[in-house]
Amino acid sequence: MVSNNFYLGLFLIYLVSLNSDAYRILVIAPFNSKSHSNMLETVGKALALKGHQVDVISHFEMKNPPKNYTTIINLDGSLKKAVNTWTLEMVEHFRHADLVPTLVKGFGNNLCELMALDKMQKFIKNPPNNPPYDLVIVEAFAANCFFGFGHVLKVPVVIVSAVTEIVWFDEILGNPMSNAYSVKFETKNFQIVTFWDRVKNHFWTHYKNYRFFKYTEEKQTIAMEKYLSSDVPNIREIEKKAALYLTNAHQSFFGIKPQIPAVVQIAGIQIELSETKMTPELKVWMDESTDGVVYFSLGSMVIIEDFPKEILLGIYGAFEKLAPIRFLIKIVNKEKLPPGLPKNVMTMSWIPQIPVLKHKNIKVFMTHGGLNSVQEGLYFAVPMIGFPLFADQLLNVRLLSDKNVAYEMDYKDINEKSLNNALLAVLHDPKYREATKRESQLFRDRPMSATDTAVFWIEYIIRNGANSLRSPSMDMPWWKAELVDVYVFFFISIILISCSVYFVLRKIVCLFCRMFNLSSQNHRKND
């Protein structure tokens, strides 16, 4: 008779076989922005839900993570806090600053120093080996030194962008830049129509890339050699080993452009995997708001209560005029608001944005234009009023405004009259609701969900190797990839051919002239 232990053994073997394709993956989110970290951690969560073991290095710990999702190093406190700390003075500085040095200084070279922390050094010198890692996922922004973890662990590197495609990663991965028509927030060229638009877009794209590579090469290479390994290659070589680039973009939002297989768009993944819920009190308030709700938030960094008093009072006046419509505002510190908050306004220090935007009574979303926010508004077909503050927010709002999904305003122009006009337009002009429904359908309509897309291509890289999607242009300078030498060859060839034809025709004409002259002379002699 077969013992129970035998059947137990068979059952355990069966369980192991079910999970034989599970991998161990390291996710590194070095930037202490909540929205940026959320993008990487959501990708990690998607992998954990598929059965993979996911270890995370981040400034934030996920609430209620999957059982095989573990924050192994919490970086909280190692950098100056960015959540709910940005004042208008900081916004204005960043808005008008030179983009590349600001990014590299604030969110690039300095982040490489996180590798010097004791807990990071312990991990780098003694990484887990039971089982070892199969892949590293790192943020694609300005701190490319963290790509070096792939070299140390001898595994492929997948990079994830919390924003749309960034120009220097197009060059790194050999992705077509499409400067003739592809808008980019780095070049501040939000529309490409004329010849000079194309000239400026093409020039500034390459100039931004040149400066980024110049400012990061020495310092980030030194940081990798110092903190990761003495035999680590130059940062430019490390970047070329990126196997896959997941971007927070979608063609319905940013437009059509050619892309290599290693660039995969996964916009909306944070919506699909969100588990946030409204508090019972907020749900009751939303359900009772049958005349409609306008939701106002400036994201996780900028605080509304720092706005000038005259702007806040203008907001009060516009909101009060539209009663009984209700307004829900994210305010971190209500005590800093001027007195006179209208009765139809509710404030909260933290608001579960996705369930609020999903609610049937929501009518308008007033937003700063952060990419996750506008995607969430678009996903649930909520028309928007956009107050872009800095960086990609200006492009995000401009694109939605051009499609009649959003009403664009400069926050400096907010007063009771201007805001009231904007609210009345978005609330009552059917073009905003109709356009938003149309664009929402385009944003949602995909062959696979963003979650399944991300998981499939990450697993594909693990199965098939880091070079399985590698573009040949990764090993070419930009002027070769964009056929500059070929165009020069064609131009010179045309010049040479034209010159040759000219000289041949000139010789023929001269010959005919001589023959004609000779014939004329002979004719005169005969006469």
XYZ file of C-alpha atoms in Angstrom:
527
model
C 0.000 0.000 0.000
C 1.354 3.420 -0.952
C 2.080 5.618 2.057
C 0.649 9.071 2.627
C 4.176 10.489 2.495
C 4.454 9.323 -1.111
C 1.335 11.244 -2.125
C 2.514 14.270 -0.153
C 5.807 14.162 -2.026
C 4.045 13.996 -5.380
C 1.859 16.945 -4.363
C 4.900 19.039 -3.388
C 6.607 18.207 -6.689
C 3.430 19.283 -8.482
C 3.387 22.601 -6.618
C 7.033 23.246 -7.479
C 6.386 22.434 -11.131
C 3.519 24.929 -11.215
C 5.904 27.682 -10.179
C 8.900 26.482 -12.211
C 8.750 29.555 -14.418
C 8.807 31.979 -11.496
C 11.744 34.401 -11.502
C 13.444 36.558 -8.909
C 13.446 40.215 -9.889
C 15.010 43.293 -8.301
C 13.209 46.659 -8.659
C 15.161 49.868 -7.886
C 13.327 53.210 -7.557
C 16.015 55.756 -6.552
C 13.980 58.956 -7.063
C 11.851 59.918 -4.048
C 8.892 61.150 -6.091
C 5.698 59.322 -5.179
C 4.412 59.249 -8.760
C 7.736 58.017 -10.181
C 8.094 55.306 -7.549
C 4.476 54.304 -8.029
C 5.154 53.486 -11.677
C 8.046 51.134 -10.885
C 6.352 49.576 -7.903
C 3.218 48.913 -9.959
C 5.299 47.030 -12.511
C 6.802 45.073 -9.608
C 3.327 44.380 -8.245
C 2.181 43.086 -11.639
C 5.095 40.644 -11.674
C 4.451 39.546 -8.095
C 0.794 38.853 -8.901
C 2.013 36.594 -11.735
C 3.956 34.516 -9.212
C 7.436 36.035 -9.447
C 9.521 36.920 -6.397
C 9.990 40.699 -6.413
C 12.477 42.524 -4.169
C 12.219 46.310 -4.072
C 14.581 49.162 -3.161
C 12.499 52.318 -2.764
C 11.697 55.386 -0.666
C 8.117 54.153 -0.181
C 6.656 50.920 1.138
C 3.590 49.560 -0.590
C 0.484 49.125 1.531
C -0.892 45.562 1.416
C 1.639 44.220 -1.126
C 1.326 40.727 -2.651
C 2.927 38.068 -0.461
C 5.963 37.645 -2.749
C 6.590 41.402 -3.017
C 9.182 42.575 -0.473
C 10.755 45.974 0.193
C 14.278 44.827 1.053
C 15.774 48.335 1.418
C 13.722 51.345 2.477
C 15.457 54.560 1.398
C 13.017 56.820 3.256
C 14.854 59.682 4.942
C 17.972 59.453 2.789
C 16.869 62.415 0.641
C 14.979 65.626 1.313
C 11.257 64.873 1.193
C 9.468 65.713 -2.053
C 5.896 64.706 -1.150
C 3.671 67.690 -0.305
C 6.659 70.037 0.014
C 6.835 71.970 -3.260
C 5.969 75.655 -2.960
C 5.215 78.040 -5.818
C 8.727 79.441 -5.484
C 10.128 75.976 -6.202
C 7.665 75.528 -9.073
C 8.730 78.806 -10.680
C 12.411 77.942 -10.319
C 11.954 74.575 -11.971
C 9.615 75.981 -14.601
C 12.187 78.443 -15.932
C 15.374 76.504 -15.201
C 17.593 74.965 -17.865
C 16.076 71.496 -18.076
C 19.047 69.167 -18.546
C 21.391 70.477 -15.818
C 18.414 70.790 -13.456
C 17.396 67.171 -14.014
C 20.944 65.879 -13.771
C 21.715 67.887 -10.642
C 18.421 67.329 -8.835
C 17.438 63.834 -9.937
C 20.549 62.329 -11.513
C 24.154 62.441 -10.352
C 23.183 63.088 -6.731
C 20.996 59.969 -6.611
C 24.035 57.841 -7.459
C 25.325 58.657 -3.971
C 22.503 56.545 -2.508
C 24.651 53.549 -3.420
C 27.094 54.668 -0.701
C 24.567 54.006 2.085
C 25.583 51.166 4.415
C 22.466 49.132 3.667
C 23.057 49.523 -0.049
C 26.714 48.529 0.241
C 25.806 45.430 2.233
C 23.404 44.432 -0.499
C 25.856 45.186 -3.330
C 28.659 43.202 -1.712
C 26.485 40.293 -0.672
C 23.401 40.030 -2.912
C 20.925 37.161 -2.356
C 21.848 33.971 -4.161
C 19.156 31.532 -3.094
C 17.817 31.929 -5.699
C 19.881 34.551 -7.550
C 18.268 37.402 -9.454
C 17.107 36.893 -13.028
C 16.503 40.544 -13.908
C 16.859 44.128 -12.629
C 14.238 46.836 -13.201
C 15.451 50.439 -12.816
C 13.863 53.840 -13.390
C 14.697 55.529 -16.696
C 15.118 59.197 -15.882
C 18.473 60.808 -15.083
C 20.272 58.427 -12.684
C 21.453 55.834 -15.194
C 24.220 54.739 -12.799
C 21.726 52.273 -11.296
C 21.755 50.378 -14.611
C 25.124 49.134 -13.320
C 23.332 46.714 -10.985
C 22.777 44.556 -14.054
C 26.552 44.359 -14.548
C 27.149 43.448 -10.895
C 24.394 40.817 -10.766
C 25.107 39.631 -14.338
C 21.463 39.874 -15.401
C 19.493 41.858 -18.019
C 18.277 45.360 -17.181
C 14.776 46.622 -17.921
C 14.229 50.367 -17.589
C 10.870 51.953 -16.757
C 9.932 55.581 -17.373
C 7.314 57.321 -15.243
C 6.863 59.833 -18.072
C 6.653 59.479 -21.831
C 9.749 58.577 -23.860
C 12.703 60.785 -22.901
C 14.893 61.958 -25.782
C 18.204 60.581 -24.536
C 16.778 57.076 -24.199
C 15.783 57.142 -27.859
C 19.465 57.586 -28.697
C 20.607 55.037 -26.106
C 18.240 52.349 -27.418
C 18.475 53.224 -31.098
C 14.813 54.221 -31.239
C 13.776 56.538 -34.104
C 13.534 60.096 -32.790
C 11.004 61.181 -35.423
C 12.000 64.817 -34.972
C 9.980 65.839 -38.025
C 6.695 65.402 -36.153
C 7.180 63.920 -32.661
C 6.579 66.468 -29.880
C 8.817 66.304 -26.814
C 8.526 68.064 -23.482
C 12.315 68.443 -23.258
C 12.454 70.649 -26.367
C 9.382 72.712 -25.298
C 8.079 72.394 -28.859
C 4.439 71.410 -28.410
C 3.431 71.637 -32.049
C 5.443 70.837 -35.160
C 3.917 72.400 -38.260
C 6.370 74.669 -40.036
C 9.860 74.162 -41.429
C 11.356 76.119 -38.526
C 9.451 73.929 -36.029
C 11.244 70.933 -37.502
C 14.587 72.722 -37.485
C 14.215 73.689 -33.813
C 12.910 70.284 -32.761
C 15.733 68.446 -34.488
C 18.442 70.781 -33.204
C 17.234 70.898 -29.608
C 16.736 67.130 -29.430
C 20.357 66.451 -30.299
C 21.579 69.365 -28.207
C 19.692 68.103 -25.109
C 21.141 64.641 -25.663
C 24.668 66.009 -26.018
C 24.365 67.966 -22.771
C 22.821 65.070 -20.844
C 25.593 62.704 -21.867
C 28.208 65.374 -21.148
C 26.943 66.124 -17.622
C 26.478 62.490 -16.587
C 29.398 60.626 -18.141
C 32.226 61.355 -15.719
C 30.332 61.575 -12.421
C 28.079 58.585 -12.947
C 30.928 56.422 -14.215
C 32.997 57.341 -11.145
C 30.050 56.594 -8.843
C 29.614 53.119 -10.363
C 33.312 52.364 -10.075
C 33.334 53.580 -6.477
C 30.174 51.957 -5.172
C 29.402 49.022 -7.476
C 32.544 47.500 -8.946
C 35.987 48.644 -10.024
C 35.631 46.766 -13.324
C 32.326 48.386 -14.314
C 32.395 49.827 -17.855
C 31.817 53.473 -18.735
C 28.246 54.685 -18.132
C 27.718 54.960 -21.899
C 28.488 51.238 -22.276
C 26.275 50.344 -19.318
C 23.356 52.253 -20.862
C 23.700 50.278 -24.087
C 22.991 47.065 -22.170
C 19.399 48.081 -21.409
C 17.266 45.271 -22.811
C 13.777 46.787 -22.645
C 12.276 50.258 -22.165
C 8.763 50.417 -20.651
C 7.253 53.882 -20.991
C 4.287 55.604 -19.405
C 2.914 56.524 -22.830
C 0.274 55.570 -25.376
C -0.062 56.504 -29.028
C -3.573 57.895 -28.549
C -2.130 60.463 -26.129
C 1.268 61.410 -27.552
C 0.681 60.604 -31.209
C 1.866 58.024 -33.702
C 5.592 57.421 -34.126
C 7.716 54.429 -35.164
C 9.213 52.432 -32.305
C 11.552 49.481 -32.061
C 10.271 46.359 -30.248
C 12.409 47.180 -27.191
C 10.270 50.270 -26.497
C 6.911 49.213 -25.061
C 4.107 51.535 -23.968
C 2.297 50.620 -20.733
C 0.397 53.800 -19.855
C -2.431 53.167 -17.410
C -0.891 50.203 -15.604
C -1.289 52.003 -12.260
C -5.046 52.287 -12.913
C -5.492 48.592 -13.656
C -3.748 47.469 -10.469
C -5.026 50.141 -8.099
C -6.665 48.880 -4.912
C -7.327 52.279 -3.326
C -10.793 52.811 -1.896
C -12.759 55.740 -0.608
C -13.329 56.083 3.106
C -16.963 55.440 4.141
C -17.394 59.159 4.876
C -16.069 60.216 1.463
C -18.220 57.639 -0.319
C -21.358 58.922 1.408
C -20.426 62.524 0.480
C -19.801 61.543 -3.157
C -23.035 59.533 -3.377
C -25.027 62.450 -1.985
C -23.502 64.924 -4.453
C -26.204 64.355 -7.078
C -25.681 67.795 -8.650
C -22.129 66.811 -9.498
C -18.611 67.007 -8.068
C -15.562 68.901 -9.313
C -12.303 67.365 -8.065
C -9.224 69.607 -7.666
C -5.711 68.293 -6.972
C -2.165 69.378 -7.792
C -0.688 65.926 -7.243
C 1.650 64.586 -4.592
C 4.283 67.348 -4.569
C 2.816 70.872 -4.905
C 0.634 72.304 -2.114
C -2.374 74.394 -3.170
C -2.431 76.326 0.112
C 0.847 78.011 -0.912
C -0.932 79.846 -3.735
C -1.231 83.640 -3.298
C -4.218 84.750 -1.249
C -5.838 86.562 -4.183
C -5.783 83.376 -6.259
C -7.271 81.313 -3.432
C -10.018 83.876 -2.882
C -10.738 83.819 -6.607
C -11.093 80.036 -6.390
C -13.456 80.432 -3.418
C -15.644 82.872 -5.362
C -15.867 80.708 -8.471
C -16.710 77.594 -6.438
C -19.356 79.338 -4.370
C -21.104 80.656 -7.492
C -21.597 77.132 -8.831
C -23.420 75.721 -5.790
C -25.116 73.247 -5.430
C -22.278 71.618 -7.401
C -19.749 70.378 -4.856
C -15.965 70.680 -4.901
C -13.437 68.220 -3.477
C -9.907 69.626 -2.953
C -6.664 68.029 -1.801
C -5.338 70.382 0.911
C -2.475 69.151 3.085
C -2.839 71.819 5.778
C -6.292 73.406 5.904
C -5.126 75.849 8.593
C -3.008 77.692 6.013
C -6.031 78.554 3.862
C -7.541 82.037 4.155
C -10.942 82.184 5.890
C -14.140 82.011 3.875
C -14.019 78.494 2.409
C -17.433 77.978 0.742
C -19.880 75.470 2.225
C -19.977 73.434 -0.982
C -16.233 72.646 -0.676
C -14.761 69.611 1.092
C -11.000 69.373 1.740
C -8.914 66.295 2.516
C -5.170 65.895 3.091
C -5.150 62.725 0.994
C -7.722 61.683 -1.598
C -7.993 58.263 -3.280
C -7.914 59.691 -6.785
C -8.836 56.678 -8.901
C -12.103 55.770 -7.107
C -13.062 59.464 -7.007
C -12.554 59.869 -10.771
C -14.432 56.630 -11.341
C -17.486 57.806 -9.366
C -20.672 58.470 -11.351
C -21.118 61.979 -9.882
C -17.733 63.359 -10.934
C -18.090 66.089 -13.577
C -14.727 67.852 -13.932
C -11.143 67.190 -12.867
C -9.028 70.281 -12.104
C -5.418 69.121 -12.368
C -1.788 70.237 -12.620
C -1.340 67.954 -15.617
C 0.860 65.276 -14.052
C 0.969 62.286 -16.398
C -0.595 59.757 -14.033
C -3.358 62.208 -13.132
C -4.346 63.112 -16.684
C -4.237 59.450 -17.708
C -6.584 58.593 -14.862
C -8.951 61.399 -15.836
C -8.799 60.240 -19.459
C -9.332 56.585 -18.531
C -12.601 57.414 -16.739
C -13.645 59.987 -19.375
C -13.629 62.994 -17.031
C -13.157 66.384 -18.792
C -10.374 68.453 -17.271
C -9.210 71.962 -16.499
C -5.423 71.972 -16.583
C -3.047 74.285 -14.711
C 0.367 73.019 -15.884
C 3.172 73.987 -13.531
C 6.440 72.585 -14.921
C 8.231 69.837 -16.865
C 6.032 67.461 -18.898
C 2.835 68.899 -17.422
C 2.857 71.707 -20.000
C 2.949 69.228 -22.893
C 0.382 66.905 -21.294
C -2.196 69.654 -20.838
C -1.488 71.211 -24.256
C -2.090 67.881 -26.021
C -5.373 67.334 -24.177
C -6.420 70.924 -24.795
C -5.838 70.503 -28.547
C -8.223 67.523 -28.439
C -10.899 69.379 -26.392
C -10.382 67.010 -23.480
C -9.039 69.797 -21.260
C -9.418 73.546 -20.827
C -5.913 75.006 -20.417
C -5.205 77.853 -17.979
C -2.098 79.475 -16.554
C -2.337 79.296 -12.779
C -1.208 82.940 -12.612
C -4.370 83.961 -14.485
C -6.754 82.352 -12.005
C -9.372 84.684 -10.621
C -13.071 84.364 -9.915
C -14.148 85.364 -13.426
C -11.604 83.332 -15.425
C -12.119 80.187 -13.367
C -15.895 80.555 -13.452
C -15.766 80.831 -17.258
C -13.573 77.736 -17.477
C -15.848 75.700 -15.203
C -19.003 76.752 -17.046
C -17.405 75.847 -20.379
C -16.292 72.369 -19.333
C -19.481 71.651 -17.392
C -21.940 72.727 -20.074
C -20.254 72.680 -23.497
C -20.906 69.154 -24.875
C -17.702 69.205 -26.967
C -15.595 68.500 -23.876
C -17.626 65.501 -22.732
C -17.886 64.056 -26.256
C -14.189 64.519 -27.018
C -13.216 62.983 -23.673
C -15.375 59.903 -24.279
C -13.794 59.468 -27.699
C -10.224 59.824 -26.438
C -10.957 57.576 -23.453
C -12.094 54.825 -25.833
C -8.880 55.186 -27.863
C -6.767 55.087 -24.691
C -8.467 51.914 -23.432
C -8.684 49.976 -26.704
C -5.619 47.677 -26.797
C -4.784 44.102 -27.775
C -3.598 43.405 -24.215
C -3.913 45.264 -20.937
C -0.971 47.396 -19.836
C -0.347 44.903 -17.015
C -0.208 41.858 -19.293
C 1.923 43.771 -21.803
C 4.527 44.691 -19.184
C 4.680 41.188 -17.714
C 4.918 39.480 -21.109
C 7.850 41.548 -22.364
C 9.759 41.358 -19.079
C 9.393 37.581 -19.060
C 10.375 37.569 -22.744
C 13.690 39.245 -21.909
C 14.395 36.731 -19.126
C 13.569 33.802 -21.413
C 15.421 35.025 -24.492
C 18.271 37.164 -23.215
C 19.221 40.820 -22.984
C 20.040 41.124 -26.698
C 16.840 39.552 -28.031
C 15.295 42.966 -28.862
C 18.514 44.885 -29.439
C 18.436 47.368 -32.314
C 21.482 47.471 -34.642
C 21.431 51.269 -34.362
C 22.453 50.975 -30.684
C 25.968 50.441 -32.006
C 25.854 53.368 -34.433
C 26.392 57.097 -33.851
C 23.298 59.221 -34.451
C 24.572 60.625 -37.723
C 24.852 57.117 -39.162
C 21.494 55.994 -37.785
C 19.842 59.055 -39.334
C 21.710 58.560 -42.653
C 23.489 61.908 -42.508
C 26.514 60.383 -44.265
C 24.241 58.875 -46.929
C 22.547 62.220 -47.588
C 25.979 63.881 -47.802
C 27.052 61.162 -50.261
C 23.917 61.738 -52.361
C 24.450 65.500 -52.261
C 28.115 65.245 -53.307
C 27.227 62.673 -55.969
C 24.559 64.967 -57.401
C 27.027 67.871 -57.409
C 29.719 65.747 -59.117
C 27.288 64.326 -61.650
C 25.894 67.788 -62.339
C 29.401 69.185 -62.767
C 30.367 66.296 -65.016
C 27.271 66.739 -67.165
C 27.933 70.472 -67.317
C 31.537 70.016 -68.464
C 30.573 67.331 -71.003
C 27.792 69.490 -72.414
C 30.156 72.454 -72.463
C 32.715 70.418 -74.403
C 30.050 69.302 -76.847
C 28.797 72.842 -77.313
C 32.378 74.047 -77.819
C 32.996 71.303 -80.347
C 29.862 72.207 -82.302
C 30.861 75.853 -82.173
C 34.286 75.061 -83.605
C 32.762 72.906 -86.321
C 30.292 75.665 -87.131
C 33.038 78.278 -87.233
C 35.226 76.069 -89.402
C 32.354 75.437 -91.767
C 31.651 79.172 -92.002
C 35.295 79.950 -92.780
C 35.391 77.316 -95.523
C 32.200 78.679 -96.975
C 33.634 82.225 -97.098
C 36.841 80.975 -98.777
C 34.832 79.195 -101.428
C 32.894 82.367 -102.051
